[in-house]
Coordinates of C-alpha atoms in Angstrom, one line a residue:
M2 CA -67.2 -87.7 67.8
R3 CA -65.3 -87.0 70.9
I4 CA -62.0 -87.9 69.2
H5 CA -62.9 -85.6 66.3
L6 CA -63.7 -82.7 68.8
S7 CA -60.5 -83.4 70.7
M8 CA -58.4 -83.3 67.6
R9 CA -60.0 -80.1 66.4
L10 CA -59.4 -78.5 69.8
T11 CA -55.8 -79.6 69.7
V12 CA -55.3 -78.2 66.2
T13 CA -57.0 -74.9 67.2
V14 CA -54.8 -74.5 70.3
S15 CA -51.7 -75.3 68.3
F16 CA -52.7 -72.7 65.7
F17 CA -53.3 -70.1 68.5
L18 CA -49.9 -70.8 70.2
I19 CA -47.9 -70.6 67.0
L20 CA -49.6 -67.3 65.9
F21 CA -49.3 -65.9 69.4
F22 CA -45.6 -66.8 69.5
I23 CA -45.0 -65.0 66.2
A24 CA -47.1 -62.0 67.2
F25 CA -45.3 -61.7 70.4
L26 CA -41.8 -61.9 68.8
T27 CA -42.8 -59.3 66.1
G28 CA -44.8 -57.0 68.5
Q29 CA -43.9 -53.6 69.7
R30 CA -40.6 -53.0 71.3
G31 CA -39.0 -49.9 72.9
I32 CA -41.0 -46.7 73.0
P33 CA -44.0 -46.7 70.6
V34 CA -45.2 -43.8 68.5
E35 CA -48.6 -42.1 68.6
D36 CA -50.8 -43.1 71.5
G37 CA -48.8 -46.2 72.4
G38 CA -46.8 -44.4 75.1
E39 CA -50.1 -43.3 76.7
F40 CA -51.4 -46.9 76.8
L41 CA -48.1 -48.1 78.3
T42 CA -48.2 -45.4 80.9
V43 CA -51.8 -46.4 81.8
A44 CA -50.6 -50.0 82.1
R45 CA -47.9 -49.0 84.5
L46 CA -49.7 -46.4 86.6
G47 CA -53.4 -47.3 86.2
G48 CA -56.0 -44.8 85.2
I49 CA -58.0 -44.3 82.0
N50 CA -57.1 -43.5 78.4
H51 CA -58.0 -40.5 76.2
P52 CA -61.6 -39.8 75.4
P53 CA -64.0 -41.5 75.3
G54 CA -62.1 -43.4 78.0
L55 CA -61.7 -46.9 76.4
P56 CA -62.3 -48.6 79.8
L57 CA -62.0 -52.2 78.6
L58 CA -58.6 -51.4 77.1
S59 CA -57.4 -49.4 80.1
L60 CA -58.3 -52.2 82.5
S61 CA -56.9 -54.9 80.2
S62 CA -53.7 -52.9 79.9
R63 CA -53.3 -52.5 83.6
L64 CA -54.0 -56.2 84.2
S65 CA -51.4 -57.2 81.6
W66 CA -48.8 -55.2 83.5
I67 CA -49.7 -56.8 86.8
L68 CA -49.4 -60.2 85.3
F69 CA -46.5 -59.8 82.9
G70 CA -44.8 -56.6 83.8
S71 CA -43.2 -54.5 81.0
E72 CA -44.0 -57.3 78.5
G73 CA -47.7 -57.1 79.4
L74 CA -48.9 -55.1 76.4
R75 CA -47.0 -57.3 74.0
V76 CA -48.7 -60.4 75.5
L77 CA -52.1 -58.7 75.4
F78 CA -52.0 -57.6 71.8
A79 CA -50.3 -60.9 70.6
C80 CA -53.1 -62.8 72.3
A81 CA -55.8 -60.6 70.7
A82 CA -54.3 -60.9 67.2
A83 CA -53.8 -64.7 67.4
S84 CA -57.3 -65.2 68.8
A85 CA -58.9 -63.1 66.1
L86 CA -57.2 -65.0 63.3
V87 CA -58.1 -68.3 64.8
L88 CA -61.8 -67.3 65.2
I89 CA -62.0 -66.0 61.7
T90 CA -60.6 -69.2 60.2
K91 CA -63.1 -72.0 59.5
K92 CA -60.7 -74.8 58.4
Y93 CA -57.3 -75.6 59.6
S94 CA -54.4 -77.1 57.6
V95 CA -50.6 -76.5 57.2
S96 CA -51.3 -74.3 54.2
V97 CA -53.8 -72.2 56.2
L98 CA -51.2 -71.8 59.0
F99 CA -48.6 -70.5 56.5
F100 CA -51.3 -68.2 55.2
L101 CA -52.2 -66.8 58.6
T102 CA -48.5 -66.4 59.5
G103 CA -47.9 -64.4 56.4
I104 CA -50.9 -62.2 57.0
L105 CA -49.7 -61.5 60.6
L106 CA -46.3 -60.4 59.2
L107 CA -47.6 -58.0 56.6
P108 CA -46.9 -54.4 57.7
S109 CA -50.4 -53.2 56.8
V110 CA -51.9 -55.9 59.0
A111 CA -49.4 -56.0 61.9
G112 CA -49.6 -52.2 62.1
R113 CA -53.2 -52.4 62.9
L114 CA -53.4 -55.6 65.0
L115 CA -50.3 -55.3 67.1
I116 CA -50.0 -51.5 67.5
W117 CA -50.7 -50.5 71.2
D118 CA -54.1 -48.9 70.6
A119 CA -57.8 -49.9 70.6
Y120 CA -57.8 -51.6 67.2
G121 CA -56.4 -55.1 67.8
I122 CA -58.9 -55.6 70.7
L123 CA -61.7 -54.2 68.6
V124 CA -61.0 -56.6 65.7
L125 CA -61.0 -59.5 68.3
I126 CA -64.5 -58.6 69.5
Y127 CA -65.7 -58.5 65.9
A128 CA -64.1 -61.9 65.3
V129 CA -65.9 -63.2 68.4
A130 CA -69.3 -61.9 67.0
Y131 CA -68.5 -63.4 63.6
F132 CA -67.7 -66.8 65.2
R133 CA -70.6 -66.8 67.6
K134 CA -73.3 -65.2 65.4
P135 CA -75.4 -64.3 68.4
A136 CA -79.1 -63.3 68.1
F137 CA -80.2 -60.1 69.7
N138 CA -80.1 -61.5 73.2
L139 CA -78.0 -61.2 76.3
E140 CA -74.8 -62.3 74.6
A141 CA -75.2 -59.9 71.7
G142 CA -75.9 -57.0 74.0
Y143 CA -72.9 -57.8 76.2
L144 CA -70.6 -58.1 73.2
L145 CA -71.8 -54.7 71.9
G146 CA -71.2 -53.2 75.3
L147 CA -67.7 -54.5 75.4
A148 CA -67.0 -53.2 71.9
L149 CA -68.3 -49.8 72.8
A150 CA -66.0 -49.9 75.9
V151 CA -63.1 -50.3 73.4
H152 CA -63.9 -47.8 70.6
P153 CA -66.9 -45.9 69.1
Q154 CA -66.7 -48.1 66.0
G155 CA -67.9 -50.9 68.2
I156 CA -71.4 -49.7 67.4
F157 CA -71.3 -51.3 64.0
L158 CA -71.1 -54.7 65.7
L159 CA -74.8 -54.6 65.4
V160 CA -74.5 -55.6 61.7
L161 CA -73.2 -59.1 62.6
F162 CA -76.0 -60.1 64.9
R163 CA -78.9 -62.3 63.8
W164 CA -82.4 -60.8 64.0
K165 CA -84.1 -64.1 64.9
E166 CA -85.1 -64.7 68.5
F167 CA -85.1 -60.9 69.2
S168 CA -85.2 -60.3 73.0
P169 CA -85.1 -56.5 73.7
L170 CA -84.9 -56.8 77.5
R171 CA -82.2 -59.4 77.5
F172 CA -80.3 -57.4 74.8
L173 CA -80.6 -54.2 76.8
A174 CA -79.5 -56.0 80.0
G175 CA -76.4 -57.3 78.2
L176 CA -75.6 -53.9 76.7
L177 CA -75.8 -52.2 80.1
L178 CA -73.6 -55.0 81.6
G179 CA -70.9 -54.5 78.9
C180 CA -71.1 -50.7 79.0
S181 CA -71.0 -50.7 82.8
L182 CA -67.2 -50.8 82.4
Y183 CA -67.5 -47.1 81.8
L184 CA -68.2 -46.8 85.6
A185 CA -64.4 -47.4 85.9
L186 CA -64.0 -43.8 84.8
P187 CA -65.6 -42.0 87.8
I188 CA -64.3 -44.7 90.1
Y189 CA -60.8 -44.0 89.0
S190 CA -61.4 -40.2 89.3
A191 CA -62.8 -40.6 92.8
S192 CA -59.8 -42.8 93.8
G193 CA -57.3 -40.2 92.7
A194 CA -56.0 -41.9 89.5
I195 CA -52.9 -40.1 88.2
V196 CA -53.8 -40.6 84.5
D197 CA -57.4 -39.2 84.6
W198 CA -58.1 -37.4 81.3
G199 CA -60.6 -35.0 82.7
S200 CA -61.7 -35.9 86.2
T201 CA -64.9 -37.8 85.4
G202 CA -66.2 -37.7 88.9
T203 CA -69.0 -35.3 88.0
V204 CA -71.9 -36.1 85.6
G205 CA -71.0 -33.2 83.3
N206 CA -67.4 -34.3 83.0
F207 CA -68.3 -37.9 82.6
I208 CA -70.7 -37.1 79.7
R209 CA -68.0 -34.9 78.1
Q210 CA -65.5 -37.7 78.4
V211 CA -67.5 -40.5 76.9
T212 CA -68.8 -38.3 74.1
A213 CA -65.2 -37.1 73.3
G214 CA -66.3 -33.5 73.7
G215 CA -62.7 -32.2 73.7
Y216 CA -62.0 -33.9 70.3
R217 CA -65.1 -32.2 68.8
E218 CA -63.8 -28.8 70.1
V219 CA -60.4 -29.3 68.6
Y220 CA -61.2 -31.2 65.4
G221 CA -64.8 -30.3 64.8
G222 CA -64.0 -28.1 61.9
R223 CA -62.4 -31.0 60.1
M224 CA -65.3 -33.4 60.6
W225 CA -68.5 -33.9 58.7
G226 CA -67.1 -32.8 55.4
I227 CA -66.4 -34.7 52.2
S228 CA -62.8 -34.6 51.0
F229 CA -61.5 -36.3 47.9
D230 CA -58.1 -36.4 49.6
V231 CA -59.4 -38.2 52.6
L232 CA -61.3 -40.7 50.4
Q233 CA -58.1 -41.3 48.4
R234 CA -56.0 -41.9 51.4
H235 CA -58.5 -44.4 52.8
L236 CA -58.8 -46.3 49.6
G237 CA -55.0 -46.3 49.4
A238 CA -54.8 -47.9 52.8
L239 CA -57.2 -50.6 51.7
W240 CA -55.1 -51.2 48.6
R241 CA -51.9 -51.6 50.7
I242 CA -53.7 -54.2 52.8
L243 CA -54.8 -56.2 49.7
W244 CA -51.8 -55.8 47.4
P245 CA -50.0 -57.9 46.4
V246 CA -50.9 -61.2 48.0
L247 CA -54.3 -60.8 49.7
L248 CA -56.2 -59.5 46.6
L249 CA -56.7 -62.8 44.9
P250 CA -57.9 -64.8 48.0
A251 CA -60.1 -61.9 49.1
I252 CA -61.8 -61.8 45.7
I253 CA -62.3 -65.6 45.7
G254 CA -63.6 -65.5 49.2
A255 CA -66.1 -62.7 48.4
V256 CA -67.3 -64.7 45.3
R257 CA -67.7 -67.8 47.4
L258 CA -69.8 -65.9 50.0
F259 CA -71.9 -64.5 47.2
G260 CA -72.8 -68.0 46.1
T261 CA -73.2 -69.6 49.5
K262 CA -73.7 -67.0 52.3
R263 CA -75.2 -64.0 50.6
K264 CA -76.6 -62.5 53.8
L265 CA -73.2 -62.6 55.4
L266 CA -71.7 -61.0 52.3
I267 CA -74.2 -58.1 52.6
K268 CA -73.3 -57.6 56.3
L269 CA -69.6 -57.5 55.5
E270 CA -70.3 -55.0 52.7
I271 CA -72.2 -52.8 55.1
L272 CA -69.2 -52.9 57.5
L273 CA -67.0 -51.7 54.6
I274 CA -69.3 -48.8 53.9
A275 CA -69.7 -48.0 57.6
D276 CA -65.9 -47.9 58.0
L277 CA -65.6 -45.6 55.0
L278 CA -68.2 -43.2 56.4
F279 CA -66.6 -43.2 59.8
V280 CA -63.2 -42.3 58.3
V281 CA -64.6 -39.6 56.0
Y282 CA -66.9 -37.9 58.4
I283 CA -65.6 -38.6 61.9
N284 CA -61.9 -39.3 61.7
P285 CA -60.5 -37.7 58.5
M286 CA -57.4 -36.6 60.4
A287 CA -56.0 -40.1 60.5
A288 CA -57.2 -41.3 57.1
G289 CA -54.6 -43.5 55.4
T290 CA -52.8 -44.4 58.6
T291 CA -52.8 -47.6 60.6
Q292 CA -55.3 -45.9 63.0
T293 CA -58.1 -46.3 60.4
A294 CA -59.5 -49.0 58.1
I295 CA -59.9 -51.3 61.1
L296 CA -63.3 -52.7 60.1
S297 CA -62.2 -53.0 56.5
L298 CA -59.2 -55.0 57.7
F299 CA -61.6 -57.4 59.5
V300 CA -63.7 -57.8 56.4
I301 CA -60.7 -58.4 54.2
L302 CA -59.4 -61.0 56.6
V303 CA -62.8 -62.8 56.5
F304 CA -62.8 -62.7 52.7
A305 CA -59.2 -63.8 52.5
T306 CA -59.5 -66.8 54.9
A307 CA -62.7 -67.9 53.1
G308 CA -60.8 -67.6 49.8
I309 CA -57.8 -69.7 50.9
A310 CA -60.2 -72.4 52.1
V311 CA -61.7 -72.5 48.6
I312 CA -58.3 -72.6 47.0
C313 CA -57.1 -75.4 49.3
N314 CA -60.3 -77.5 48.6
W315 CA -60.0 -76.9 44.9
R316 CA -56.3 -77.8 44.4
R317 CA -53.9 -78.7 47.3
K318 CA -50.9 -77.5 45.3
A319 CA -52.7 -74.2 44.5
G320 CA -53.4 -73.7 48.2
I321 CA -49.7 -74.4 49.0
F322 CA -48.6 -71.9 46.3
V323 CA -50.9 -69.1 47.5
S324 CA -50.1 -69.7 51.1
G325 CA -46.4 -69.8 50.4
A326 CA -46.7 -66.5 48.4
V327 CA -48.4 -64.8 51.3
L328 CA -45.8 -66.2 53.8
A329 CA -43.0 -65.1 51.6
A330 CA -44.5 -61.6 51.2
G331 CA -44.9 -61.3 54.9
V332 CA -41.3 -62.4 55.7
L333 CA -39.8 -60.2 52.9
S334 CA -41.8 -57.1 53.7
W335 CA -41.9 -57.4 57.5
D336 CA -40.9 -54.2 59.2
P337 CA -40.7 -53.8 63.0
L338 CA -43.3 -51.5 64.5
P339 CA -41.9 -48.0 64.9
D340 CA -39.7 -47.6 67.9
Q341 CA -38.7 -44.1 68.8
E342 CA -36.6 -44.9 71.8
E343 CA -33.4 -43.5 70.3
R344 CA -35.2 -40.3 69.2
V345 CA -36.8 -39.8 72.6
I346 CA -33.6 -40.4 74.6
E347 CA -31.6 -38.1 72.3
Y348 CA -34.3 -35.4 72.7
F349 CA -34.3 -35.4 76.5
A350 CA -30.7 -36.3 77.2
P351 CA -29.2 -32.8 76.8
A352 CA -31.7 -31.2 79.1
P353 CA -30.3 -30.3 82.5
Q354 CA -31.8 -31.6 85.7
E355 CA -35.3 -30.3 86.7
S356 CA -36.1 -29.2 83.2
V357 CA -39.7 -28.4 82.2
F358 CA -41.0 -29.2 78.7
F359 CA -44.0 -27.8 76.9
L360 CA -44.5 -30.2 74.0
S361 CA -46.8 -30.0 71.0
D362 CA -45.6 -33.3 69.4
N363 CA -47.6 -36.2 71.0
D364 CA -45.0 -38.7 69.9
V365 CA -42.4 -36.9 72.0
L366 CA -44.8 -36.2 74.8
Y367 CA -46.0 -39.8 75.3
G368 CA -42.4 -41.0 74.6
G369 CA -41.4 -38.8 77.5
W370 CA -44.1 -40.4 79.6
V371 CA -42.6 -43.8 78.9
L372 CA -39.1 -42.5 79.8
K373 CA -40.3 -40.8 83.0
Y374 CA -43.4 -42.7 84.3
V375 CA -42.8 -46.2 83.0
E376 CA -39.0 -46.6 83.0
D377 CA -38.0 -44.1 85.6
R378 CA -35.1 -42.9 83.5
R379 CA -35.8 -39.1 83.9
P380 CA -37.9 -38.7 87.0
D381 CA -36.6 -35.1 87.3
I382 CA -38.2 -33.7 84.2
V383 CA -41.7 -32.1 84.0
L384 CA -43.8 -33.0 80.9
L385 CA -46.5 -30.6 79.9
S386 CA -48.6 -30.1 76.7
T387 CA -49.0 -27.0 74.7
G388 CA -52.6 -28.1 73.9
N389 CA -53.7 -29.5 77.3
F390 CA -54.0 -27.3 80.3
S391 CA -56.6 -29.4 82.1
G392 CA -56.3 -29.6 85.8
W393 CA -55.6 -33.3 85.8
F394 CA -52.7 -33.0 83.5
E395 CA -51.0 -30.5 85.8
D396 CA -51.9 -32.5 88.8
M397 CA -50.2 -35.5 87.2
A398 CA -47.0 -33.4 86.8
V399 CA -47.1 -32.0 90.3
W400 CA -47.7 -35.5 91.8
F401 CA -44.3 -36.6 90.6
N402 CA -42.6 -33.2 91.0
P403 CA -44.4 -31.5 93.9
D404 CA -42.0 -28.5 94.0
V405 CA -43.1 -27.3 90.6
D406 CA -45.7 -24.4 90.7
L407 CA -48.5 -24.7 88.2
S408 CA -51.1 -23.0 90.3
K409 CA -52.0 -20.3 87.7
G410 CA -55.2 -21.1 85.8
V411 CA -57.1 -19.5 82.9
L412 CA -58.8 -16.9 85.1
D413 CA -55.4 -15.9 86.6
V414 CA -54.0 -15.0 83.2
G415 CA -57.1 -14.1 81.1
D416 CA -60.6 -15.4 80.4
F417 CA -62.3 -18.0 78.3
S418 CA -63.2 -15.5 75.6
M419 CA -59.5 -15.6 74.4
S420 CA -58.3 -18.0 71.7
R421 CA -56.7 -21.3 72.8
E422 CA -53.4 -20.1 71.4
E423 CA -53.3 -16.9 73.4
L424 CA -54.4 -18.6 76.6
A425 CA -51.7 -21.3 76.0
D426 CA -49.0 -18.6 75.6
R427 CA -50.1 -16.8 78.8
L428 CA -50.3 -20.0 80.8
M429 CA -46.8 -21.0 79.7
N430 CA -45.4 -17.6 80.5
A431 CA -47.0 -17.8 84.0
A432 CA -45.4 -21.2 84.6
I433 CA -42.0 -19.8 83.6
Q434 CA -42.4 -16.8 85.9
D435 CA -43.5 -19.0 88.9
N436 CA -40.6 -21.4 88.5
P437 CA -37.5 -19.2 88.1
N438 CA -35.1 -21.9 89.1
R439 CA -36.2 -24.4 86.4
P440 CA -35.1 -24.3 82.8
F441 CA -38.0 -24.4 80.3
F442 CA -38.0 -25.9 76.8
T443 CA -40.5 -26.2 73.9
D444 CA -40.5 -28.2 70.7
F445 CA -41.8 -25.3 68.5

């Protein structure tokens, strides 16, 4: 028995190390797009991420930098991806290893697991819950709290828990323990964190942050509607994950679960529906991108790994063939995660010293953050947003460039009855007038 456990542990560790090595080599390089530059800046400077704060990811990112420097986030997300795949897999063999390697290389999978955002870590927590199958006790509550400290979609982790041995007090205690990571937000604010996203030192600001109040104000008009276009883009994203090589093993795995673990199949179907509803009603803006279909990806991975196990048990040659097809598809279709380093450098290179930028493109803005705050290549420039005139954002700019004057606020140029666009124009004009010796640029 001990020999059997020792061998299984050795195989499991070997699987993890191989997958980690592959994920690390194929992970993000250079300057990422979307929110990746923000996460890298938080890793370098400390602080919190955009609403609702994502404290577990913020703290993990900072720790990764402390331990591994500029390679920290690549290590963190490679570790999360490899761990998730190992936990989801029930049986190990050479064919399964080829299968998992191919999955990790598929662009639709790598773009979700290895991108520097909340999703890879969230999938890992779902994989832990799937592996552990906790009842509603201290462990389940703690896992749910950790999931919520990564992303709001962590709430659906409830689906994977067992209802036996229900212990409300222990579950609540675990939930509070996991969610206590949100105390990092006011602590960071009180300690003067540079990347603060709203100064959560007051109760009102804290509630606004964790409930993503700013997002609702900006995108509220696009939420809670039913759009065929959004639905089509979401289903298209699922198809890109499945086709061409994961469709067959996923179908076989789902059929197998229907015959052997029907309760689990129902839970996974609920996750698919919950993911669809979240995209359609809460996050339609990102439908069809690698920032959505995260829970669906987790379900597909569970189905596919169950399917390859069935195929390998049925016919060894069939298992080798399917695994080889997935590996070949992964190798042939592999595409590096987007690196906008060349674009960002070209964008800021012509600007004279002491330039100030008002940017509406978050790719360029956060790419500039990496250039300035992470790599110290343009410490002279001042980076501001056309859509964010919060005090913390301007404090961050002034911290690194104390001679720039951004003292004018909303009440100095108008009032809150004005539209966001008019206030933004007035605040930008005020900054230009108060800094006559600095050249100003915008991307619109």
